[in-house]
mmCIF file of C-alpha atoms in Angstrom:
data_model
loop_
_atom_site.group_PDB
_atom_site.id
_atom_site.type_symbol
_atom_site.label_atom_id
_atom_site.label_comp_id
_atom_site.label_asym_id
_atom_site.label_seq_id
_atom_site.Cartn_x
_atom_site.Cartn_y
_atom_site.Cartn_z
ATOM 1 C CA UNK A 253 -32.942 6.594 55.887
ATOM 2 C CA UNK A 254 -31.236 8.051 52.633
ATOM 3 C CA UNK A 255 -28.883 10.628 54.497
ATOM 4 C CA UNK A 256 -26.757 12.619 52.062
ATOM 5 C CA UNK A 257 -23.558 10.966 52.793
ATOM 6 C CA UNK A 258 -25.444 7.618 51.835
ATOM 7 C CA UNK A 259 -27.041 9.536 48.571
ATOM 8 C CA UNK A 260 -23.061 11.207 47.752
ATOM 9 C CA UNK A 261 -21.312 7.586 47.804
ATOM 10 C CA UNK A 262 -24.778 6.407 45.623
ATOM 11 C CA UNK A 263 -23.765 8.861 42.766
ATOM 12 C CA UNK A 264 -20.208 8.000 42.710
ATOM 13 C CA UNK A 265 -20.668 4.557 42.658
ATOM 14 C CA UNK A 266 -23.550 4.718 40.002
ATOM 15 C CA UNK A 267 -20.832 7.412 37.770
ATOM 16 C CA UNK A 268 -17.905 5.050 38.511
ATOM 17 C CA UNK A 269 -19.942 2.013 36.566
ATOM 18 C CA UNK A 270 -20.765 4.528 33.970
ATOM 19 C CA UNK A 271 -18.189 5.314 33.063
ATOM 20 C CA UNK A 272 -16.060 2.303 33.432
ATOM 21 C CA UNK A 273 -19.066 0.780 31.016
ATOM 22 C CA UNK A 274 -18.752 3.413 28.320
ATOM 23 C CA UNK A 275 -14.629 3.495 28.516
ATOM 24 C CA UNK A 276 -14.499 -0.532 27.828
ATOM 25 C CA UNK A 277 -17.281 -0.289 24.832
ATOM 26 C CA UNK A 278 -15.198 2.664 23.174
ATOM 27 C CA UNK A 279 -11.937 1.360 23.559
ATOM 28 C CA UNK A 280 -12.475 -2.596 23.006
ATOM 29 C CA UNK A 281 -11.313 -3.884 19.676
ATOM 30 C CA UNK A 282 -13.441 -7.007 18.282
ATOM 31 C CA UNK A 283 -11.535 -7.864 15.065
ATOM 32 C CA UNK A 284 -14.790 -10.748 14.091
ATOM 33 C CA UNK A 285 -16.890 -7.223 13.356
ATOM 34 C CA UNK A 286 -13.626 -5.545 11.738
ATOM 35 C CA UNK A 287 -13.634 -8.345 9.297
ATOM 36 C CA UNK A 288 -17.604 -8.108 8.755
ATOM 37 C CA UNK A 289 -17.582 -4.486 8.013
ATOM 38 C CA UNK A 290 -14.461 -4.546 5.516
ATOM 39 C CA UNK A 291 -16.290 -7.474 3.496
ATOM 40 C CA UNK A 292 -19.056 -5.710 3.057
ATOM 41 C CA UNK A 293 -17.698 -2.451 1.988
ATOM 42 C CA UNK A 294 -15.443 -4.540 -0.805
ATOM 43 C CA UNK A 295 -18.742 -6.528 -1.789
ATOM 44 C CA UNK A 296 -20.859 -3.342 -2.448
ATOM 45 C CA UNK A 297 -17.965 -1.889 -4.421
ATOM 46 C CA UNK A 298 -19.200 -1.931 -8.078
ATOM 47 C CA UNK A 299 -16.539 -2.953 -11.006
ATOM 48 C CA UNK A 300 -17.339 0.433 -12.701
ATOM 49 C CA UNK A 301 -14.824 2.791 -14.052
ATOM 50 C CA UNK A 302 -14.967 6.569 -13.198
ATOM 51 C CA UNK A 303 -12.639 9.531 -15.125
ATOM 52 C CA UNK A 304 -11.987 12.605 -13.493
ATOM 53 C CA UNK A 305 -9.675 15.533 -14.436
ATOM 54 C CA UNK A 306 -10.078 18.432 -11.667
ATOM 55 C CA UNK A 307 -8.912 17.182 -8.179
ATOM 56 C CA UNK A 308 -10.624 18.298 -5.091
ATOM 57 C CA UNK A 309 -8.270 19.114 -2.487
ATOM 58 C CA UNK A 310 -9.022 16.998 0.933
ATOM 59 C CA UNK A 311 -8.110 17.742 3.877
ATOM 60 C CA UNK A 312 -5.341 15.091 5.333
ATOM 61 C CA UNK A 313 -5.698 13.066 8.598
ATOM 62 C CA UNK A 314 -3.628 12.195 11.087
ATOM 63 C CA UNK A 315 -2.144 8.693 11.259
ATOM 64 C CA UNK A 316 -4.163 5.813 13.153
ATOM 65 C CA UNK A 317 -3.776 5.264 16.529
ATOM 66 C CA UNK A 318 -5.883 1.595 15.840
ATOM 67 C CA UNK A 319 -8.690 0.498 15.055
ATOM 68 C CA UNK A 320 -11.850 2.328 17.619
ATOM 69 C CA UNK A 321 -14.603 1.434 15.943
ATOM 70 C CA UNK A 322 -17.137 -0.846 17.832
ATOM 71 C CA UNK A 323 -17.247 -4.243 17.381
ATOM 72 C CA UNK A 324 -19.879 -7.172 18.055
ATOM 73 C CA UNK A 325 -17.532 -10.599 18.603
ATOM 74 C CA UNK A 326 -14.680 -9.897 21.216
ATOM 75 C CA UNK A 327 -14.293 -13.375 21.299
ATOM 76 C CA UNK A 328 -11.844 -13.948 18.065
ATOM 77 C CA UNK A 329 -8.052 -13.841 19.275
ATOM 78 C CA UNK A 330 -5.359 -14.376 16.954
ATOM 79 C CA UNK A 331 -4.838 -18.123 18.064
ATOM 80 C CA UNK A 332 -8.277 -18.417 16.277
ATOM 81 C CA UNK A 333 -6.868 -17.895 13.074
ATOM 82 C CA UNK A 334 -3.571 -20.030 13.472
ATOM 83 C CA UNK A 335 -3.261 -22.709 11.146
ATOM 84 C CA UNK A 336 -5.063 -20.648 8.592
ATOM 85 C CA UNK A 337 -3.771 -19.350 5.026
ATOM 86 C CA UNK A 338 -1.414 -16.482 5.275
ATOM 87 C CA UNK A 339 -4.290 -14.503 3.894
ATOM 88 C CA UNK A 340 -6.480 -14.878 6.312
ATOM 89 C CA UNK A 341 -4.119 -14.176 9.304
ATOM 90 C CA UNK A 342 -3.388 -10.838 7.561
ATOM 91 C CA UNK A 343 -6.575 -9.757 7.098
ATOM 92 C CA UNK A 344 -7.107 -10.588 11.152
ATOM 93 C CA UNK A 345 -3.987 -9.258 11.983
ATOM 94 C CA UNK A 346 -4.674 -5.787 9.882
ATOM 95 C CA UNK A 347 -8.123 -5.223 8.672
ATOM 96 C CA UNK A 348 -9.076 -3.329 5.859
ATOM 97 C CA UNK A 349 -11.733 -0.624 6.473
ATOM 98 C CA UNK A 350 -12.845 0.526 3.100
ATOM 99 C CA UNK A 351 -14.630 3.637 4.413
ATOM 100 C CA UNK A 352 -11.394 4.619 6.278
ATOM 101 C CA UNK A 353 -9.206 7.309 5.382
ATOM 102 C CA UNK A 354 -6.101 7.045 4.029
ATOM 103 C CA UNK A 355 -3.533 7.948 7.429
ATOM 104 C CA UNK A 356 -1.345 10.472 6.585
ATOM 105 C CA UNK A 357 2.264 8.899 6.581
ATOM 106 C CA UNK A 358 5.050 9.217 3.907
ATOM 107 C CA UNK A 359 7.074 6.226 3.804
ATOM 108 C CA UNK A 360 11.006 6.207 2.258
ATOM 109 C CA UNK A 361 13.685 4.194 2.502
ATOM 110 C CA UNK A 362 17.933 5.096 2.267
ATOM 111 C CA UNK A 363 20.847 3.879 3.440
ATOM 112 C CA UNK A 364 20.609 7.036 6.469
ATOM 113 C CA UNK A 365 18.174 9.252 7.440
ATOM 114 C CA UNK A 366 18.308 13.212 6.080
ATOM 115 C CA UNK A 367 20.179 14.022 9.521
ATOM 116 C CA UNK A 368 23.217 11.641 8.470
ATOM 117 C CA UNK A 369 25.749 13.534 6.924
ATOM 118 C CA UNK A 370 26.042 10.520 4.807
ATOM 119 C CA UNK A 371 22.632 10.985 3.373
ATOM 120 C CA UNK A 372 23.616 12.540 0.330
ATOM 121 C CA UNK A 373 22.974 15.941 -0.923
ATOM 122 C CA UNK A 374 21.705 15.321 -4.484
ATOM 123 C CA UNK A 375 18.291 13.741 -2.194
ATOM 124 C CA UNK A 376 17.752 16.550 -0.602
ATOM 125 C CA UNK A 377 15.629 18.438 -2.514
ATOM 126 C CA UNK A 378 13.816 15.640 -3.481
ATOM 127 C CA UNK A 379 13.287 14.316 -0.048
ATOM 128 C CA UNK A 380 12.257 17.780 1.561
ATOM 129 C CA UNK A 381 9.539 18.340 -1.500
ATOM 130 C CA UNK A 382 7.554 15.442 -0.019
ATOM 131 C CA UNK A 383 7.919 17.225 3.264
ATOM 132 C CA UNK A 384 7.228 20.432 1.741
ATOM 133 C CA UNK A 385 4.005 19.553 -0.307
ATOM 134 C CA UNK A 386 2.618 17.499 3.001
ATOM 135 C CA UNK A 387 2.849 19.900 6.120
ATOM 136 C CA UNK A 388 0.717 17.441 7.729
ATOM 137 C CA UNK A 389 2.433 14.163 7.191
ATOM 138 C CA UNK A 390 4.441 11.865 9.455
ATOM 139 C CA UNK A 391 6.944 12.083 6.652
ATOM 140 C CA UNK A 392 9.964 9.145 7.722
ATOM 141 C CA UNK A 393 12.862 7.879 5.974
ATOM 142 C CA UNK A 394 13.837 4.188 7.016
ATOM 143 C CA UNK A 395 17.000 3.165 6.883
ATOM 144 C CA UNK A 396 18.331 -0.537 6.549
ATOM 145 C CA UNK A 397 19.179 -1.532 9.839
ATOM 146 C CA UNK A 398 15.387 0.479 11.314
ATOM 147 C CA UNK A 399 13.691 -1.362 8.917
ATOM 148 C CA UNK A 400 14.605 -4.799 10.354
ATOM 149 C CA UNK A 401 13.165 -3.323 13.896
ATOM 150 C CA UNK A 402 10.410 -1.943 12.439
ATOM 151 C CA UNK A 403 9.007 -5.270 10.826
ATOM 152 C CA UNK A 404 9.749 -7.277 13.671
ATOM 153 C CA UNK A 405 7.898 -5.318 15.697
ATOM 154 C CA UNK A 406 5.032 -5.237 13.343
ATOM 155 C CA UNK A 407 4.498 -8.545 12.091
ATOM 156 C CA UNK A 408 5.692 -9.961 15.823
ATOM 157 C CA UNK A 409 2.862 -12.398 15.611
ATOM 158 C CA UNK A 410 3.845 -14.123 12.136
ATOM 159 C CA UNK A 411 7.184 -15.863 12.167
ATOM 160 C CA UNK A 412 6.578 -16.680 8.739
ATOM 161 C CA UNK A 413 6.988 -13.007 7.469
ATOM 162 C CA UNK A 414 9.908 -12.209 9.444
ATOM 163 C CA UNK A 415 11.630 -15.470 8.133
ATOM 164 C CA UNK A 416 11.088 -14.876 4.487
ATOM 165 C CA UNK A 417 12.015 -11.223 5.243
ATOM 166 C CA UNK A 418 15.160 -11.748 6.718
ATOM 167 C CA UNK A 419 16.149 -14.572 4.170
ATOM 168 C CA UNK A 420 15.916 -12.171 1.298
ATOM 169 C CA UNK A 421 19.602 -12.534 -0.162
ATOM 170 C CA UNK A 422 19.535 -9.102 -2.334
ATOM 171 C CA UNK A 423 18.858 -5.250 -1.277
ATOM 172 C CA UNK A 424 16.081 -4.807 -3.732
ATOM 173 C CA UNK A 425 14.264 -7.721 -2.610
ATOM 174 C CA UNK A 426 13.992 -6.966 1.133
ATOM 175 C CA UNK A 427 13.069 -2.921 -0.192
ATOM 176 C CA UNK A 428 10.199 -4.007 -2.262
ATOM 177 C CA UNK A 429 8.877 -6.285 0.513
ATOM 178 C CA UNK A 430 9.328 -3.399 2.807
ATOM 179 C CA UNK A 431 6.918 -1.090 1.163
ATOM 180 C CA UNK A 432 3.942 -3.282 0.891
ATOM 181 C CA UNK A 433 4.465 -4.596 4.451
ATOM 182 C CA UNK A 434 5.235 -0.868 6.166
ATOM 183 C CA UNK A 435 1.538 -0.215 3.693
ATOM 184 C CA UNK A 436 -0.123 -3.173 4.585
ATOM 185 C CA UNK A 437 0.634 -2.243 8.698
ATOM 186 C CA UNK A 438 0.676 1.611 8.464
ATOM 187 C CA UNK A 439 -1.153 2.837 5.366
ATOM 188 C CA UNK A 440 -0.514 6.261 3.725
ATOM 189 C CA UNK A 441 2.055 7.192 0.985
ATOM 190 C CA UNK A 442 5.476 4.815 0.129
ATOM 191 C CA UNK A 443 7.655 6.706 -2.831
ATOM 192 C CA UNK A 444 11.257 5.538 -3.767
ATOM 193 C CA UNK A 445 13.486 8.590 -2.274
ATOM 194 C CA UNK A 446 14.940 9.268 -5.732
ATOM 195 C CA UNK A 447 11.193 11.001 -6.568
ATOM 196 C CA UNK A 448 10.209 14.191 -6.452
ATOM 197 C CA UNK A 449 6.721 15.059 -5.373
ATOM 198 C CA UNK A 450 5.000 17.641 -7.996
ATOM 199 C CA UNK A 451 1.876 17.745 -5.913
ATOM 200 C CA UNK A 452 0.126 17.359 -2.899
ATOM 201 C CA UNK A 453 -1.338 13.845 -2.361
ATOM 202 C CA UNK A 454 -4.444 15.259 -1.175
ATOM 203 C CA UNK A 455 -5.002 16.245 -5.148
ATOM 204 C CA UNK A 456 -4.480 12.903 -6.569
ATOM 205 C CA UNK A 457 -8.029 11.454 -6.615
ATOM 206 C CA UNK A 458 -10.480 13.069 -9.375
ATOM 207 C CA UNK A 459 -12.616 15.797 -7.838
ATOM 208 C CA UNK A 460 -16.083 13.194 -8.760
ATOM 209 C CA UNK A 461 -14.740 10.736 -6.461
ATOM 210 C CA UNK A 462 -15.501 10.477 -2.790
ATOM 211 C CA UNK A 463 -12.072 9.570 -0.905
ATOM 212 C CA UNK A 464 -13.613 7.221 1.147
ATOM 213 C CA UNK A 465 -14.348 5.099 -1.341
ATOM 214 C CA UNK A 466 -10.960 4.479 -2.383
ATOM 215 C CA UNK A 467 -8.467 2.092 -1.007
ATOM 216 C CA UNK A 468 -5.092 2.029 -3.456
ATOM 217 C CA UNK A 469 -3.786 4.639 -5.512
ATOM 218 C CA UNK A 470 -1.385 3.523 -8.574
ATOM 219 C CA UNK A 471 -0.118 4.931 -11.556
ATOM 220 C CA UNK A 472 1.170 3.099 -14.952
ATOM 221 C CA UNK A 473 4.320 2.650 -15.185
ATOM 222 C CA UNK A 474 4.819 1.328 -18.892
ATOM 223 C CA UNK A 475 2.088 1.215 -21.753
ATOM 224 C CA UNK A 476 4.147 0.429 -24.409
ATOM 225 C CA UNK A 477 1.961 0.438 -27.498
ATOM 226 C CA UNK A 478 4.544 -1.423 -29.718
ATOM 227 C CA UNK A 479 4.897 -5.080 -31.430
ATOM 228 C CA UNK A 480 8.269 -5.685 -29.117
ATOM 229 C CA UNK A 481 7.015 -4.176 -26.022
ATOM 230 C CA UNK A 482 8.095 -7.837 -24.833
ATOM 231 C CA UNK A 483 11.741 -6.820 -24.517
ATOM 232 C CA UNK A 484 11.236 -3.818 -22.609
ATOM 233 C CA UNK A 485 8.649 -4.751 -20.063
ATOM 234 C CA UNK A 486 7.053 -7.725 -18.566
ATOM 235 C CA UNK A 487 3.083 -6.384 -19.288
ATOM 236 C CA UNK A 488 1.270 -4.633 -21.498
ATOM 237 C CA UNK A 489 0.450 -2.324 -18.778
ATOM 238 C CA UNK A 490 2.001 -2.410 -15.601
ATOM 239 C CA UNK A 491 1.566 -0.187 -12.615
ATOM 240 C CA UNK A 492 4.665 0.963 -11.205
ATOM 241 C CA UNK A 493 5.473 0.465 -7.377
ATOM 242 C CA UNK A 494 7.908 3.533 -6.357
ATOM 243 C CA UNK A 495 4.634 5.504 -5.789
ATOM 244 C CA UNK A 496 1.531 3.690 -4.242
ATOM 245 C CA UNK A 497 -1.012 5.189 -2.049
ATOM 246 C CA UNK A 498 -3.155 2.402 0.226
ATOM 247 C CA UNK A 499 -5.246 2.502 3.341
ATOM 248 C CA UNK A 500 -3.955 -0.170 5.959
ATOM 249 C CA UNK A 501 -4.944 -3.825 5.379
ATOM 250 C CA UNK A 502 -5.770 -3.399 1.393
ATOM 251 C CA UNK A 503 -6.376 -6.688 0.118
ATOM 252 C CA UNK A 504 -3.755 -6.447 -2.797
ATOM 253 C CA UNK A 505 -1.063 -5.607 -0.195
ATOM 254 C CA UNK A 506 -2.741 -8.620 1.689
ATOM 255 C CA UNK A 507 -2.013 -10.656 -1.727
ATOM 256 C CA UNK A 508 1.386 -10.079 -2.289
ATOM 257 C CA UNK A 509 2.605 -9.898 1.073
ATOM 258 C CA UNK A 510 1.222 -13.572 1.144
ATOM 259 C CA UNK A 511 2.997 -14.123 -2.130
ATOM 260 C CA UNK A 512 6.397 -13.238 -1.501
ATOM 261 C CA UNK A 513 6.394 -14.793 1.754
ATOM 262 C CA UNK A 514 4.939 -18.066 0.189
ATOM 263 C CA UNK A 515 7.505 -17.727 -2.784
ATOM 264 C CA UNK A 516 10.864 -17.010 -0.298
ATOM 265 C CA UNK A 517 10.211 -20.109 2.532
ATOM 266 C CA UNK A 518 9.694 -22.625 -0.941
ATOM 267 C CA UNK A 519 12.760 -21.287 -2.064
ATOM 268 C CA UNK A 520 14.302 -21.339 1.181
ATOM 269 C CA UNK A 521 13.372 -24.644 1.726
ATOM 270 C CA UNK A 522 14.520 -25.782 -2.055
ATOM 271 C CA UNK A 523 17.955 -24.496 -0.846
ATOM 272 C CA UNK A 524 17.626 -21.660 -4.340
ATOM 273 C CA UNK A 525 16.749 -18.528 -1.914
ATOM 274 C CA UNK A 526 20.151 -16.569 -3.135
ATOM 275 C CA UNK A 527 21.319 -14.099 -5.554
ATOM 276 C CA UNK A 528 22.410 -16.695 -7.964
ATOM 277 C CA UNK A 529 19.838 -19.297 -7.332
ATOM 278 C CA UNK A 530 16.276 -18.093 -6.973
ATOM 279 C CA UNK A 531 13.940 -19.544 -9.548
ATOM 280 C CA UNK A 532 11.986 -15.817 -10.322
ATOM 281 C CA UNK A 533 13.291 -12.859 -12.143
ATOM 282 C CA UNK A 534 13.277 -9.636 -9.214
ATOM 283 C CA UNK A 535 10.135 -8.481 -11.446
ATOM 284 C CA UNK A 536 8.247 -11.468 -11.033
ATOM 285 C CA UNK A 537 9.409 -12.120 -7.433
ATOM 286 C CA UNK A 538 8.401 -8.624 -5.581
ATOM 287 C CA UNK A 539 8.852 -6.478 -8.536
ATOM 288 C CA UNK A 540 6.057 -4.547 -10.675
ATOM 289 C CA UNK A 541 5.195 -7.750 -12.452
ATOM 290 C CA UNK A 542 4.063 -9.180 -9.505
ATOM 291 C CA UNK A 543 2.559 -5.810 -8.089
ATOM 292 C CA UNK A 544 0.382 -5.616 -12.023
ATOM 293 C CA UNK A 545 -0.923 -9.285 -12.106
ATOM 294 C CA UNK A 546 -2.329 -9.048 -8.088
ATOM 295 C CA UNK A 547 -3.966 -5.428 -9.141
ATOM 296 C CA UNK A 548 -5.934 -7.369 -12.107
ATOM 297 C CA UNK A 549 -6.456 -10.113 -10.214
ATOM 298 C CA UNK A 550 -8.253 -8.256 -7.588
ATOM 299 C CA UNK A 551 -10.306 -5.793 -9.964
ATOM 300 C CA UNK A 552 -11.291 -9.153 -11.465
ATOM 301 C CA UNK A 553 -11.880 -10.881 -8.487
ATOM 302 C CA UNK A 554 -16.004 -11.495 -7.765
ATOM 303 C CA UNK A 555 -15.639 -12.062 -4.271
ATOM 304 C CA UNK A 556 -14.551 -8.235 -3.612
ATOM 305 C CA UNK A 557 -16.423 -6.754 -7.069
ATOM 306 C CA UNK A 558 -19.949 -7.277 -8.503
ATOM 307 C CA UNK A 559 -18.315 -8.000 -12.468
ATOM 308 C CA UNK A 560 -20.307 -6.264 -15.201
ATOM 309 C CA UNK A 561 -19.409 -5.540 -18.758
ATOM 310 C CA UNK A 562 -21.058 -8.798 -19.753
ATOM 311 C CA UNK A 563 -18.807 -10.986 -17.000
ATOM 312 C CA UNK A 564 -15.659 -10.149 -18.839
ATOM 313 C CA UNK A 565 -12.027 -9.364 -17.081
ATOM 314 C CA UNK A 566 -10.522 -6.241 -17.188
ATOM 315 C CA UNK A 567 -7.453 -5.991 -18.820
ATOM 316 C CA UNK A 568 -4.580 -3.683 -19.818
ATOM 317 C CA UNK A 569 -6.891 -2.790 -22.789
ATOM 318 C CA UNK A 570 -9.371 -0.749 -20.088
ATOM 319 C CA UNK A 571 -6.380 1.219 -19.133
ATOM 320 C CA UNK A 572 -3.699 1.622 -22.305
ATOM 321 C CA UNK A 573 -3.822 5.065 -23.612
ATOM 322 C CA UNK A 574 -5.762 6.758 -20.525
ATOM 323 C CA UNK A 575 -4.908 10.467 -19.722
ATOM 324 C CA UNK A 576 -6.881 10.983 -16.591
ATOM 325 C CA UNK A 577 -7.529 9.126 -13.548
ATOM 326 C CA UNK A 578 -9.882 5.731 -13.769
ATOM 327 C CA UNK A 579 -11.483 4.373 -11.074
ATOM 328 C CA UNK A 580 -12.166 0.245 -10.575
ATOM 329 C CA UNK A 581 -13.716 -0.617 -7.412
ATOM 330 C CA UNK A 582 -12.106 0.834 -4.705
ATOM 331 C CA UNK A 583 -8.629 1.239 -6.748
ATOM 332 C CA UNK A 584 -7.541 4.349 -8.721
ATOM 333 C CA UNK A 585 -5.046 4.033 -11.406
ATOM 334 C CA UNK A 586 -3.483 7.126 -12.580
ATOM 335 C CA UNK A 587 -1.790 7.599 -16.349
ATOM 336 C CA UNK A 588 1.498 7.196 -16.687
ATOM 337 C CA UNK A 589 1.419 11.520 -16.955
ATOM 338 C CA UNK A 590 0.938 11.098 -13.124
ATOM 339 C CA UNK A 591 4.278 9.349 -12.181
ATOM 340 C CA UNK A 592 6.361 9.137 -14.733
ATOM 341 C CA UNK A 593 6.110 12.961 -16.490
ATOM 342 C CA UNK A 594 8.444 13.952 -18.647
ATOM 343 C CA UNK A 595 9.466 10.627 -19.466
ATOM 344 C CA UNK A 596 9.391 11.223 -23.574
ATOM 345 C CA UNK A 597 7.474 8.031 -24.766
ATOM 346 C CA UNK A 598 4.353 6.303 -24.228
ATOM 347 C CA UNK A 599 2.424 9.646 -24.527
ATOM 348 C CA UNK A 600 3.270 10.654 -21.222
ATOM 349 C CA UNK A 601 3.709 14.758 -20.814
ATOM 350 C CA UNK A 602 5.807 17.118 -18.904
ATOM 351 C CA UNK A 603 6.283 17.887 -15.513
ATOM 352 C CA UNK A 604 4.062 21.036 -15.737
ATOM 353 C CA UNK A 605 1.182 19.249 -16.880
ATOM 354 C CA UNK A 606 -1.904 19.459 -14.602
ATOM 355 C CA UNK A 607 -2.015 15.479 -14.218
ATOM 356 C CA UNK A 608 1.892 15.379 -13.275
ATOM 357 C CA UNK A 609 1.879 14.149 -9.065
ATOM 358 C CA UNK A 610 5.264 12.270 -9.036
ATOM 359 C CA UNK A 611 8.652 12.518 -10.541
ATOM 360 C CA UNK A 612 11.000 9.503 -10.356
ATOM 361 C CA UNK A 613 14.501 10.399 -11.595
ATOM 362 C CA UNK A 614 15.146 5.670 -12.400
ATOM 363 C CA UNK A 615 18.221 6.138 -9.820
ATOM 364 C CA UNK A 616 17.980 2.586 -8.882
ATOM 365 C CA UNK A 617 21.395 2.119 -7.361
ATOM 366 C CA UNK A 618 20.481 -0.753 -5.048
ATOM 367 C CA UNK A 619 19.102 -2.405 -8.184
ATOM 368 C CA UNK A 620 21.122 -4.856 -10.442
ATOM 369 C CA UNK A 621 21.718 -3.945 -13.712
ATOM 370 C CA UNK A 622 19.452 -6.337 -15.391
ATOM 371 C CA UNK A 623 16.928 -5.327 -13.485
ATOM 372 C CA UNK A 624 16.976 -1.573 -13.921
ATOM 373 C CA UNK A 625 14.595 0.538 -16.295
ATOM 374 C CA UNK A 626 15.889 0.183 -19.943
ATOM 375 C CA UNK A 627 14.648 3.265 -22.180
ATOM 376 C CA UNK A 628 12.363 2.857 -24.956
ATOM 377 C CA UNK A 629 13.757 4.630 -28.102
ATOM 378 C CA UNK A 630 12.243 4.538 -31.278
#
């Protein structure tokens, strides 16, 4: 006989399964599916290009607590995928979710925080407008010393990363690896502390394009439309990397992460990985060389874009002379208005113009002197 002591201890068993079954499907991460689903979003995105002048203010989100979408193989660890390419560790180790949103962080990096008396008052202002502009942001400034913690404890599971990191024999080096690994881990916004934000990120993408269907934001850095452009920059066009905007696992922060790590264990290895030695200007190393040829390489890349325009590449040509925002794929590049106003050459304007997001005062005092901006005049 079912006797209501017998039918109460029924109904908390039967809830207890319930929701012990629901909590495990929620909170179980299958990384196989992750993969899936970020592979298809990059191989629906279409190689078109999309202008847009009037941004649509979005609202931001909060940073990601991991990934919590459901997934179908839970039986992929990350000893699966030892032994393969760099890439493909990465891409299991932080997967890109193309439909994601970009987590609201602001990334920066000095030698101490804003609470250090030592930080230096002429940042201030330009540290708290980032703040200021993004109520909503985890805004952090890294120092040195944090930033080794912070990398070991995100890229614990590959050696590899954490050896080329910690070989890195100048400043500059180790603080342009930091941004696209803190990017590639975290997502949200890196700028170089010596910038001053005009605008709110939330009004950087064109009103005509849907958030989620970007995954990098970049702006041009040089367009030098000029028969010696050679001696000034290392491109035609090439994006700058004190600003970048990127969801977590982007495949071009996948790229060069790979890259540099590849690039500092052969030098190691070749006994050239120092300040005198090393085989690759900073620029072509980690630098905005590097950061321009990956960005083509992936617009231009079938496996992540359907190519149209008669199978041809895209090249600096689709983005010299641009004066709003132009959308490839799932990557936004910005005119050079956007990030470097008030500049005085290569047609970009002043800091009041509705298109100025960034301004970047070229401190570069961790840089060496051959490697800093040179101005353009004449």
């Amino acid at each position: 006989m079912l006797t209501f002591r017998k039918a109460l201890l029924l109904s908390a068993c039967a809830l207890t399964i319930i929701y012990f079954f629901q909590s495990s499907h929620s909170k179980a991460t299958y990384p196989g599916d992750i993969e899936h689903h970020g592979k298809h979003g990059d191989a629906e995105a279409k190689d078109t290009v999309h202008t847009g002048s009037a941004p649509q203010p979005t609202k931001a989100h909060p940073p990601p607590r991991g990934v919590t979408k459901d997934k179908k193989n839970s039986q992929q660890t990350f000893n699966s995928v030892e032994g393969k390419s760099l890439q493909e560790q990465l891409r299991y180790l932080y997967p890109y979710d193309p439909d994601g949103k970009f987590p609201a962080y602001i990334w920066q990096t000095w030698k101490a925080t804003p609470a250090s008396g030592d930080f230096g008052d002429e940042l201030r202002p330009q540290e708290a407008s980032w703040t200021d502009l993004h109520p909503d942001f985890i805004h952090e400034v890294i120092t040195d010393e944090t930033a080794v913690h912070l990398i070991r404890y995100l890229y614990a599971a590959m050696p590899d990363i954490l050896e080329a990191y910690n070989a890195l024999p100048i400043p500059v080096l180790k603080a342009d690896f930091f941004r696209y690994l803190i990017l590639l881990a975290r997502g949200g916004i890196y700028s170089d502390i010596d910038t001053t934000a005009l605008k709110s990120a939330v009004d950087w993408i064109p009103s005509d394009v849907p958030p989620s269907s970007v995954g990098l934001i970049v702006g041009i850095e040089a367009d030098p439309d000029r028969p010696d452009w050679k001696q000034w920059y290392s491109r035609r066009i090439q994006f700058c990397q004190w600003t970048i905007q990127a969801k977590v696992g982007h495949p071009v922060l996948r790229n060069i992460v790979a890259s540099i790590t590849e690039d500092a264990l052969r030098m190691k290895k070749l006994g050239i990985l120092s300040k005198k030695k090393i085989d690759k200007s900073i620029v072509e190393f980690t630098g905005p060389a590097l950061w321009t040829d990956l960005i083509f390489n992936y617009i231009n890349n079938p496996e992540y874009f359907k190519i149209e325009n008669g199978g041809k590449n895209i090249t600096w040509e689709a983005f010299t002379g641009i004066e709003t925002a132009k959308k490839v794929g799932d990557v936004v590049v910005l005119p050079i208005t956007s990030f470097s106003p008030g500049v005085g050459q290569m047609n970009a304007k002043d800091i009041d113009d509705p298109m100025a997001f960034v301004k970047h005062d070229f401190e570069g005092s961790w840089k060496l002197a051959s490697e800093r901006i040179k101005p353009v005049i004449g």
